[in-house]
Amino acid sequence: MSQQQRRPWIVGVSGASGTPFAAAVLRGLLAAGESVDLVVSRASRLTLLDETGIAFRDAHWQEDLRSWLARGADGKPHTFDVDIDGVRHWAAGDLAAGPSSGSYPAKGMLIVPASTACVAGVALGLSKDLLQRAASVTLKERRKLVVAVRETPLSGQTLRQLVALDEAGAVVLPASPAFYAGATHIQDLVDFVAGRVLDAAGVPHQLYRRWEGELGGSRH
């Protein structure tokens, strides 16, 4: 696909716990044939290192991303085989990057997972790094913004900021897995949340079993 035809989803990964959610969303987007612009915040690199042992480096982002996306939610490497040719990486400190401008073509943005600090920054329009700036641009251009907040419990301040994001047009999607889909593995719970993020973005997937109105259907 030429650069003129490319219209990616921007995926921002903040410092909240839950890097397997981000990996599942990225795999889902790529499996659907979508292009991705990836922004991994500085804080999220510490979380990724803690949760997976992977050090995400700007100079070696392709190697590190492949290792990350190949890893299952249970930590086992080489669980998935993922083609990352559709991914473009932008350094979190690069405020001159494409996604920092409203004229840059993008379908929208998915923040997975979203920390409360990230929520506050986006709600207040701080734009302290590329992740926050890209989210602000997404809102002002009236594009789809999905914020998968991952924190518990939530303070009153954070709840007010989430309401502000909802009023600004964002989809607030807590990373809350459900059990009616018949989950038998941690990956199933992660994929449910990732699937709901993709649902909110309008991206087709087969990450979880949908409710069909039959009680106990997942046990059949």
Tab-separated table of N, CA and C in Angstrom, residues 37-191:
chain	number	residue	atom	x	y	z
A	37	ASP	N	-0.353	2.685	13.287
A	37	ASP	CA	0.708	3.572	13.753
A	37	ASP	C	0.814	3.376	15.254
A	38	LEU	N	1.965	2.958	15.730
A	38	LEU	CA	2.139	2.567	17.123
A	38	LEU	C	2.926	3.617	17.897
A	39	VAL	N	2.383	3.987	19.063
A	39	VAL	CA	3.069	4.900	19.978
A	39	VAL	C	3.128	4.218	21.345
A	40	VAL	N	4.334	3.922	21.800
A	40	VAL	CA	4.534	3.246	23.083
A	40	VAL	C	5.148	4.261	24.042
A	41	SER	N	4.399	4.641	25.066
A	41	SER	CA	4.866	5.688	25.972
A	41	SER	C	6.078	5.221	26.774
A	42	ARG	N	6.767	6.178	27.359
A	42	ARG	CA	7.930	5.831	28.173
A	42	ARG	C	7.533	4.989	29.372
A	43	ALA	N	6.445	5.363	30.020
A	43	ALA	CA	5.996	4.612	31.195
A	43	ALA	C	5.605	3.188	30.821
A	44	SER	N	4.999	3.020	29.646
A	44	SER	CA	4.544	1.682	29.246
A	44	SER	C	5.718	0.740	28.993
A	45	ARG	N	6.873	1.288	28.670
A	45	ARG	CA	8.033	0.433	28.433
A	45	ARG	C	8.494	-0.231	29.723
A	46	LEU	N	8.334	0.477	30.833
A	46	LEU	CA	8.642	-0.122	32.127
A	46	LEU	C	7.650	-1.237	32.454
A	47	THR	N	6.364	-0.968	32.150
A	47	THR	CA	5.340	-1.988	32.398
A	47	THR	C	5.562	-3.202	31.513
A	48	LEU	N	5.887	-2.962	30.249
A	48	LEU	CA	6.141	-4.062	29.319
A	48	LEU	C	7.333	-4.897	29.785
A	49	LEU	N	8.375	-4.238	30.253
A	49	LEU	CA	9.543	-4.961	30.753
A	49	LEU	C	9.167	-5.794	31.973
A	50	ASP	N	8.359	-5.222	32.859
A	50	ASP	CA	7.949	-5.928	34.073
A	50	ASP	C	7.040	-7.109	33.761
A	51	GLU	N	6.106	-6.933	32.827
A	51	GLU	CA	5.095	-7.965	32.561
A	51	GLU	C	5.569	-9.036	31.584
A	52	THR	N	6.533	-8.700	30.733
A	52	THR	CA	6.952	-9.665	29.699
A	52	THR	C	8.448	-9.928	29.664
A	53	GLY	N	9.244	-9.048	30.269
A	53	GLY	CA	10.689	-9.176	30.168
A	53	GLY	C	11.254	-8.590	28.898
A	54	ILE	N	10.400	-7.966	28.093
A	54	ILE	CA	10.828	-7.381	26.819
A	54	ILE	C	11.130	-5.899	27.004
A	55	ALA	N	12.323	-5.482	26.601
A	55	ALA	CA	12.697	-4.071	26.619
A	55	ALA	C	12.397	-3.493	25.245
A	56	PHE	N	11.410	-2.591	25.177
A	56	PHE	CA	11.019	-2.015	23.892
A	56	PHE	C	11.938	-0.841	23.576
A	57	ARG	N	12.691	-0.953	22.470
A	57	ARG	CA	13.689	0.045	22.104
A	57	ARG	C	13.333	0.669	20.769
A	58	ASP	N	13.431	1.984	20.694
A	58	ASP	CA	13.101	2.668	19.443
A	58	ASP	C	13.969	2.180	18.294
A	59	ALA	N	15.248	1.972	18.553
A	59	ALA	CA	16.178	1.580	17.490
A	59	ALA	C	15.977	0.132	17.040
A	60	HIS	N	15.296	-0.662	17.864
A	60	HIS	CA	15.073	-2.076	17.523
A	60	HIS	C	13.599	-2.433	17.689
A	61	TRP	N	12.722	-1.490	17.374
A	61	TRP	CA	11.310	-1.673	17.671
A	61	TRP	C	10.694	-2.858	16.929
A	62	GLN	N	11.152	-3.138	15.698
A	62	GLN	CA	10.557	-4.254	14.955
A	62	GLN	C	10.848	-5.586	15.631
A	63	GLU	N	12.100	-5.768	16.026
A	63	GLU	CA	12.477	-7.000	16.731
A	63	GLU	C	11.719	-7.135	18.041
A	64	ASP	N	11.630	-6.048	18.779
A	64	ASP	CA	10.964	-6.089	20.079
A	64	ASP	C	9.457	-6.272	19.924
A	65	LEU	N	8.869	-5.645	18.922
A	65	LEU	CA	7.428	-5.789	18.692
A	65	LEU	C	7.085	-7.223	18.295
A	66	ARG	N	7.897	-7.824	17.449
A	66	ARG	CA	7.648	-9.217	17.065
A	66	ARG	C	7.671	-10.129	18.289
A	67	SER	N	8.644	-9.919	19.159
A	67	SER	CA	8.734	-10.745	20.373
A	67	SER	C	7.514	-10.547	21.257
A	68	TRP	N	7.077	-9.309	21.363
A	68	TRP	CA	5.923	-8.986	22.206
A	68	TRP	C	4.643	-9.603	21.663
A	69	LEU	N	4.379	-9.403	20.378
A	69	LEU	CA	3.124	-9.891	19.800
A	69	LEU	C	3.090	-11.401	19.674
A	70	ALA	N	4.251	-12.047	19.665
A	70	ALA	CA	4.294	-13.512	19.595
A	70	ALA	C	4.016	-14.163	20.939
A	71	ARG	N	4.049	-13.367	22.005
A	71	ARG	CA	3.922	-13.897	23.370
A	71	ARG	C	2.453	-13.993	23.780
A	72	GLY	N	2.070	-15.105	24.364
A	72	GLY	CA	0.716	-15.274	24.859
A	72	GLY	C	0.503	-14.532	26.161
A	73	ALA	N	-0.752	-14.375	26.559
A	73	ALA	CA	-1.058	-13.685	27.806
A	73	ALA	C	-0.508	-14.424	29.021
A	74	ASP	N	-0.231	-15.712	28.863
A	74	ASP	CA	0.345	-16.503	29.953
A	74	ASP	C	1.864	-16.392	29.998
A	75	GLY	N	2.428	-15.586	29.101
A	75	GLY	CA	3.866	-15.368	29.097
A	75	GLY	C	4.657	-16.297	28.202
A	76	LYS	N	4.008	-17.261	27.569
A	76	LYS	CA	4.742	-18.210	26.735
A	76	LYS	C	5.139	-17.557	25.409
A	77	PRO	N	6.429	-17.610	25.054
A	77	PRO	CA	6.856	-17.041	23.776
A	77	PRO	C	6.437	-17.924	22.602
A	78	HIS	N	6.453	-17.350	21.412
A	78	HIS	CA	6.164	-18.079	20.172
A	78	HIS	C	4.756	-18.684	20.155
A	79	THR	N	3.831	-18.042	20.862
A	79	THR	CA	2.441	-18.514	20.860
A	79	THR	C	1.726	-18.094	19.584
A	80	PHE	N	2.053	-16.904	19.087
A	80	PHE	CA	1.398	-16.366	17.894
A	80	PHE	C	2.432	-16.078	16.809
A	81	ASP	N	1.992	-16.183	15.571
A	81	ASP	CA	2.817	-15.832	14.410
A	81	ASP	C	2.192	-14.593	13.781
A	82	VAL	N	2.868	-13.454	13.870
A	82	VAL	CA	2.281	-12.180	13.466
A	82	VAL	C	3.166	-11.486	12.445
A	83	ASP	N	2.536	-11.004	11.371
A	83	ASP	CA	3.227	-10.206	10.357
A	83	ASP	C	3.053	-8.739	10.721
A	84	ILE	N	4.149	-8.030	10.989
A	84	ILE	CA	4.064	-6.640	11.434
A	84	ILE	C	4.370	-5.648	10.309
A	85	ASP	N	4.293	-6.105	9.064
A	85	ASP	CA	4.593	-5.210	7.948
A	85	ASP	C	3.666	-3.996	7.910
A	86	GLY	N	2.454	-4.136	8.473
A	86	GLY	CA	1.498	-3.031	8.444
A	86	GLY	C	1.675	-2.021	9.553
A	87	VAL	N	2.764	-2.152	10.350
A	87	VAL	CA	2.968	-1.280	11.506
A	87	VAL	C	4.030	-0.223	11.208
A	88	ARG	N	3.729	1.007	11.614
A	88	ARG	CA	4.713	2.079	11.611
A	88	ARG	C	4.854	2.575	13.040
A	89	HIS	N	6.082	2.710	13.488
A	89	HIS	CA	6.341	3.108	14.863
A	89	HIS	C	6.772	4.562	14.942
A	90	TRP	N	6.221	5.266	15.933
A	90	TRP	CA	6.631	6.645	16.210
A	90	TRP	C	7.111	6.725	17.648
A	91	ALA	N	8.257	7.367	17.866
A	91	ALA	CA	8.778	7.536	19.224
A	91	ALA	C	7.850	8.428	20.026
A	92	ALA	N	7.666	8.097	21.296
A	92	ALA	CA	6.722	8.831	22.136
A	92	ALA	C	7.106	10.294	22.312
A	93	GLY	N	8.388	10.607	22.207
A	93	GLY	CA	8.827	11.985	22.373
A	93	GLY	C	8.854	12.797	21.102
A	94	ASP	N	8.457	12.189	19.993
A	94	ASP	CA	8.509	12.862	18.690
A	94	ASP	C	7.222	13.651	18.450
A	95	LEU	N	7.208	14.903	18.885
A	95	LEU	CA	6.007	15.724	18.720
A	95	LEU	C	5.891	16.307	17.324
A	96	ALA	N	6.849	15.993	16.443
A	96	ALA	CA	6.743	16.378	15.035
A	96	ALA	C	6.282	15.201	14.185
A	97	ALA	N	5.914	14.095	14.828
A	97	ALA	CA	5.479	12.890	14.113
A	97	ALA	C	4.165	13.127	13.373
A	98	GLY	N	3.876	12.265	12.417
A	98	GLY	CA	2.653	12.400	11.646
A	98	GLY	C	1.394	12.530	12.471
A	99	PRO	N	1.157	11.640	13.451
A	99	PRO	CA	-0.090	11.688	14.219
A	99	PRO	C	-0.269	12.932	15.076
A	100	SER	N	0.742	13.795	15.141
A	100	SER	CA	0.601	15.021	15.923
A	100	SER	C	-0.176	16.096	15.172
A	101	SER	N	-0.486	15.839	13.897
A	101	SER	CA	-1.192	16.827	13.080
A	101	SER	C	-2.548	16.294	12.618
A	102	GLY	N	-3.537	17.181	12.606
A	102	GLY	CA	-4.858	16.794	12.126
A	102	GLY	C	-4.888	16.510	10.643
A	103	SER	N	-3.891	16.982	9.893
A	103	SER	CA	-3.860	16.731	8.450
A	103	SER	C	-3.301	15.359	8.119
A	104	TYR	N	-2.761	14.675	9.132
A	104	TYR	CA	-2.244	13.321	8.921
A	104	TYR	C	-3.428	12.359	8.824
A	105	PRO	N	-3.521	11.565	7.762
A	105	PRO	CA	-4.687	10.690	7.588
A	105	PRO	C	-4.680	9.525	8.569
A	106	ALA	N	-5.730	9.410	9.345
A	106	ALA	CA	-5.870	8.303	10.296
A	106	ALA	C	-7.346	7.993	10.469
A	107	LYS	N	-7.657	6.733	10.748
A	107	LYS	CA	-9.044	6.336	10.978
A	107	LYS	C	-9.510	6.706	12.376
A	108	GLY	N	-8.583	6.723	13.309
A	108	GLY	CA	-8.916	7.004	14.699
A	108	GLY	C	-7.805	6.504	15.579
A	109	MET	N	-8.071	6.443	16.867
A	109	MET	CA	-7.034	6.050	17.820
A	109	MET	C	-7.609	5.156	18.906
A	110	LEU	N	-6.812	4.176	19.296
A	110	LEU	CA	-7.158	3.256	20.374
A	110	LEU	C	-6.060	3.347	21.427
A	111	ILE	N	-6.426	3.686	22.665
A	111	ILE	CA	-5.447	3.730	23.758
A	111	ILE	C	-5.678	2.508	24.622
A	112	VAL	N	-4.723	1.572	24.575
A	112	VAL	CA	-4.875	0.269	25.228
A	112	VAL	C	-3.528	-0.170	25.807
A	113	PRO	N	-3.418	-0.346	27.117
A	113	PRO	CA	-4.363	0.115	28.128
A	113	PRO	C	-4.160	1.602	28.390
A	114	ALA	N	-5.148	2.234	28.990
A	114	ALA	CA	-5.060	3.655	29.330
A	114	ALA	C	-4.912	3.799	30.841
A	115	SER	N	-3.828	4.403	31.273
A	115	SER	CA	-3.622	4.658	32.693
A	115	SER	C	-4.434	5.874	33.124
A	116	THR	N	-4.586	6.054	34.423
A	116	THR	CA	-5.310	7.228	34.897
A	116	THR	C	-4.529	8.506	34.583
A	117	ALA	N	-3.200	8.430	34.575
A	117	ALA	CA	-2.399	9.596	34.190
A	117	ALA	C	-2.631	9.954	32.737
A	118	CYS	N	-2.749	8.940	31.892
A	118	CYS	CA	-3.036	9.164	30.472
A	118	CYS	C	-4.431	9.753	30.306
A	119	VAL	N	-5.402	9.208	31.021
A	119	VAL	CA	-6.773	9.726	30.974
A	119	VAL	C	-6.795	11.200	31.338
A	120	ALA	N	-6.090	11.545	32.427
A	120	ALA	CA	-6.055	12.940	32.875
A	120	ALA	C	-5.421	13.838	31.816
A	121	GLY	N	-4.314	13.381	31.247
A	121	GLY	CA	-3.628	14.188	30.255
A	121	GLY	C	-4.465	14.455	29.026
A	122	VAL	N	-5.165	13.420	28.556
A	122	VAL	CA	-6.010	13.578	27.372
A	122	VAL	C	-7.227	14.441	27.692
A	123	ALA	N	-7.840	14.208	28.861
A	123	ALA	CA	-9.028	14.973	29.235
A	123	ALA	C	-8.713	16.458	29.387
A	124	LEU	N	-7.502	16.766	29.859
A	124	LEU	CA	-7.110	18.156	30.072
A	124	LEU	C	-6.426	18.765	28.855
A	125	GLY	N	-6.176	17.944	27.835
A	125	GLY	CA	-5.531	18.447	26.626
A	125	GLY	C	-4.083	18.841	26.835
A	126	LEU	N	-3.339	18.097	27.675
A	126	LEU	CA	-1.982	18.491	28.020
A	126	LEU	C	-0.978	18.275	26.881
A	127	SER	N	-1.140	17.196	26.125
A	127	SER	CA	-0.243	16.904	24.995
A	127	SER	C	1.222	16.890	25.423
A	128	LYS	N	1.518	16.245	26.541
A	128	LYS	CA	2.898	16.234	27.037
A	128	LYS	C	3.797	15.295	26.234
A	129	ASP	N	3.200	14.337	25.513
A	129	ASP	CA	3.967	13.455	24.644
A	129	ASP	C	3.120	13.138	23.415
A	130	LEU	N	3.665	12.318	22.505
A	130	LEU	CA	2.955	12.050	21.255
A	130	LEU	C	1.648	11.311	21.484
A	131	LEU	N	1.605	10.435	22.481
A	131	LEU	CA	0.369	9.700	22.753
A	131	LEU	C	-0.762	10.674	23.086
A	132	GLN	N	-0.503	11.579	24.017
A	132	GLN	CA	-1.536	12.538	24.410
A	132	GLN	C	-1.863	13.495	23.267
A	133	ARG	N	-0.847	13.933	22.540
A	133	ARG	CA	-1.079	14.848	21.428
A	133	ARG	C	-1.930	14.176	20.340
A	134	ALA	N	-1.615	12.929	20.015
A	134	ALA	CA	-2.380	12.218	18.994
A	134	ALA	C	-3.829	12.041	19.431
A	135	ALA	N	-4.052	11.801	20.731
A	135	ALA	CA	-5.420	11.661	21.239
A	135	ALA	C	-6.168	12.982	21.133
A	136	SER	N	-5.499	14.077	21.457
A	136	SER	CA	-6.130	15.397	21.344
A	136	SER	C	-6.492	15.704	19.905
A	137	VAL	N	-5.599	15.358	18.993
A	137	VAL	CA	-5.865	15.565	17.560
A	137	VAL	C	-7.058	14.726	17.126
A	138	THR	N	-7.110	13.477	17.596
A	138	THR	CA	-8.217	12.588	17.236
A	138	THR	C	-9.547	13.188	17.670
A	139	LEU	N	-9.602	13.743	18.877
A	139	LEU	CA	-10.838	14.358	19.367
A	139	LEU	C	-11.199	15.604	18.561
A	140	LYS	N	-10.238	16.465	18.304
A	140	LYS	CA	-10.567	17.721	17.607
A	140	LYS	C	-10.974	17.484	16.158
A	141	GLU	N	-10.469	16.392	15.573
A	141	GLU	CA	-10.839	16.060	14.196
A	141	GLU	C	-12.106	15.212	14.129
A	142	ARG	N	-12.706	14.945	15.299
A	142	ARG	CA	-13.954	14.166	15.398
A	142	ARG	C	-13.787	12.750	14.848
A	143	ARG	N	-12.612	12.183	15.096
A	143	ARG	CA	-12.369	10.796	14.728
A	143	ARG	C	-12.625	9.895	15.942
A	144	LYS	N	-12.736	8.622	15.683
A	144	LYS	CA	-13.014	7.666	16.764
A	144	LYS	C	-11.832	7.581	17.724
A	145	LEU	N	-12.115	7.742	19.019
A	145	LEU	CA	-11.121	7.553	20.071
A	145	LEU	C	-11.682	6.572	21.087
A	146	VAL	N	-10.999	5.452	21.281
A	146	VAL	CA	-11.405	4.444	22.254
A	146	VAL	C	-10.364	4.429	23.372
A	147	VAL	N	-10.816	4.614	24.595
A	147	VAL	CA	-9.926	4.691	25.752
A	147	VAL	C	-10.209	3.492	26.654
A	148	ALA	N	-9.323	2.504	26.623
A	148	ALA	CA	-9.504	1.286	27.417
A	148	ALA	C	-8.811	1.470	28.764
A	149	VAL	N	-9.520	2.133	29.680
A	149	VAL	CA	-8.931	2.447	30.984
A	149	VAL	C	-8.741	1.175	31.802
A	150	ARG	N	-7.572	1.072	32.473
A	150	ARG	CA	-7.255	-0.125	33.261
A	150	ARG	C	-6.762	0.334	34.625
A	151	GLU	N	-7.694	0.428	35.546
A	151	GLU	CA	-7.374	0.806	36.924
A	151	GLU	C	-8.551	0.433	37.812
A	152	THR	N	-8.268	0.130	39.068
A	152	THR	CA	-9.321	-0.136	40.039
A	152	THR	C	-8.774	0.049	41.447
A	153	PRO	N	-9.518	0.660	42.357
A	153	PRO	CA	-10.760	1.395	42.113
A	153	PRO	C	-10.477	2.713	41.407
A	154	LEU	N	-11.536	3.380	40.977
A	154	LEU	CA	-11.409	4.657	40.285
A	154	LEU	C	-11.765	5.789	41.242
A	155	SER	N	-10.924	6.809	41.277
A	155	SER	CA	-11.196	7.960	42.132
A	155	SER	C	-12.253	8.852	41.497
A	156	GLY	N	-12.838	9.727	42.296
A	156	GLY	CA	-13.822	10.663	41.771
A	156	GLY	C	-13.225	11.553	40.699
A	157	GLN	N	-11.963	11.950	40.878
A	157	GLN	CA	-11.308	12.800	39.894
A	157	GLN	C	-11.197	12.096	38.544
A	158	THR	N	-10.765	10.817	38.576
A	158	THR	CA	-10.651	10.060	37.331
A	158	THR	C	-12.020	9.849	36.698
A	159	LEU	N	-13.031	9.580	37.506
A	159	LEU	CA	-14.379	9.404	36.968
A	159	LEU	C	-14.855	10.674	36.262
A	160	ARG	N	-14.566	11.829	36.832
A	160	ARG	CA	-14.949	13.086	36.189
A	160	ARG	C	-14.193	13.280	34.878
A	161	GLN	N	-12.934	12.867	34.854
A	161	GLN	CA	-12.160	12.979	33.613
A	161	GLN	C	-12.677	12.026	32.540
A	162	LEU	N	-13.115	10.852	32.948
A	162	LEU	CA	-13.702	9.907	31.993
A	162	LEU	C	-15.022	10.438	31.435
A	163	VAL	N	-15.809	11.081	32.282
A	163	VAL	CA	-17.045	11.710	31.802
A	163	VAL	C	-16.714	12.811	30.796
A	164	ALA	N	-15.653	13.575	31.071
A	164	ALA	CA	-15.244	14.632	30.144
A	164	ALA	C	-14.845	14.044	28.799
A	165	LEU	N	-14.158	12.916	28.811
A	165	LEU	CA	-13.787	12.259	27.560
A	165	LEU	C	-15.020	11.764	26.822
A	166	ASP	N	-15.958	11.185	27.550
A	166	ASP	CA	-17.212	10.733	26.933
A	166	ASP	C	-17.941	11.913	26.293
A	167	GLU	N	-18.003	13.016	26.985
A	167	GLU	CA	-18.695	14.201	26.454
A	167	GLU	C	-17.968	14.786	25.249
A	168	ALA	N	-16.647	14.553	25.169
A	168	ALA	CA	-15.869	15.045	24.035
A	168	ALA	C	-15.980	14.126	22.824
A	169	GLY	N	-16.629	12.962	23.015
A	169	GLY	CA	-16.846	12.057	21.887
A	169	GLY	C	-16.071	10.762	21.937
A	170	ALA	N	-15.266	10.570	22.969
A	170	ALA	CA	-14.505	9.329	23.088
A	170	ALA	C	-15.393	8.187	23.570
A	171	VAL	N	-14.977	6.968	23.288
A	171	VAL	CA	-15.617	5.778	23.838
A	171	VAL	C	-14.785	5.332	25.030
A	172	VAL	N	-15.360	5.384	26.219
A	172	VAL	CA	-14.672	4.943	27.434
A	172	VAL	C	-14.978	3.467	27.625
A	173	LEU	N	-13.946	2.634	27.539
A	173	LEU	CA	-14.133	1.188	27.546
A	173	LEU	C	-13.236	0.566	28.612
A	174	PRO	N	-13.746	0.377	29.825
A	174	PRO	CA	-12.931	-0.248	30.867
A	174	PRO	C	-12.479	-1.652	30.451
A	175	ALA	N	-11.254	-1.989	30.792
A	175	ALA	CA	-10.713	-3.309	30.459
A	175	ALA	C	-11.299	-4.344	31.413
A	176	SER	N	-12.582	-4.654	31.207
A	176	SER	CA	-13.328	-5.547	32.090
A	176	SER	C	-13.751	-6.798	31.319
A	177	PRO	N	-13.085	-7.920	31.514
A	177	PRO	CA	-13.462	-9.139	30.796
A	177	PRO	C	-14.793	-9.704	31.292
A	178	ALA	N	-15.506	-10.372	30.403
A	178	ALA	CA	-16.760	-11.045	30.750
A	178	ALA	C	-16.541	-12.555	30.710
A	179	PHE	N	-17.489	-13.300	31.274
A	179	PHE	CA	-17.326	-14.745	31.385
A	179	PHE	C	-18.378	-15.538	30.605
A	180	TYR	N	-19.341	-14.825	29.985
A	180	TYR	CA	-20.379	-15.549	29.245
A	180	TYR	C	-19.854	-16.149	27.948
A	181	ALA	N	-18.657	-15.731	27.520
A	181	ALA	CA	-18.109	-16.251	26.263
A	181	ALA	C	-17.428	-17.605	26.438
A	182	GLY	N	-17.444	-18.124	27.668
A	182	GLY	CA	-16.895	-19.463	27.899
A	182	GLY	C	-15.390	-19.491	28.035
A	183	ALA	N	-14.818	-18.492	28.664
A	183	ALA	CA	-13.366	-18.434	28.815
A	183	ALA	C	-12.842	-19.618	29.615
A	184	THR	N	-11.786	-20.238	29.109
A	184	THR	CA	-11.131	-21.334	29.818
A	184	THR	C	-9.644	-21.059	30.011
A	185	HIS	N	-9.178	-19.918	29.552
A	185	HIS	CA	-7.762	-19.588	29.577
A	185	HIS	C	-7.624	-18.084	29.741
A	186	ILE	N	-6.507	-17.642	30.309
A	186	ILE	CA	-6.285	-16.211	30.483
A	186	ILE	C	-6.320	-15.472	29.145
A	187	GLN	N	-5.876	-16.134	28.080
A	187	GLN	CA	-5.899	-15.485	26.759
A	187	GLN	C	-7.323	-15.186	26.320
A	188	ASP	N	-8.277	-16.040	26.695
A	188	ASP	CA	-9.681	-15.814	26.349
A	188	ASP	C	-10.188	-14.521	26.987
A	189	LEU	N	-9.815	-14.270	28.233
A	189	LEU	CA	-10.257	-13.068	28.932
A	189	LEU	C	-9.625	-11.820	28.311
A	190	VAL	N	-8.354	-11.926	27.960
A	190	VAL	CA	-7.670	-10.818	27.299
A	190	VAL	C	-8.300	-10.546	25.934
A	191	ASP	N	-8.558	-11.610	25.187
A	191	ASP	CA	-9.126	-11.446	23.845
A	191	ASP	C	-10.534	-10.861	23.887
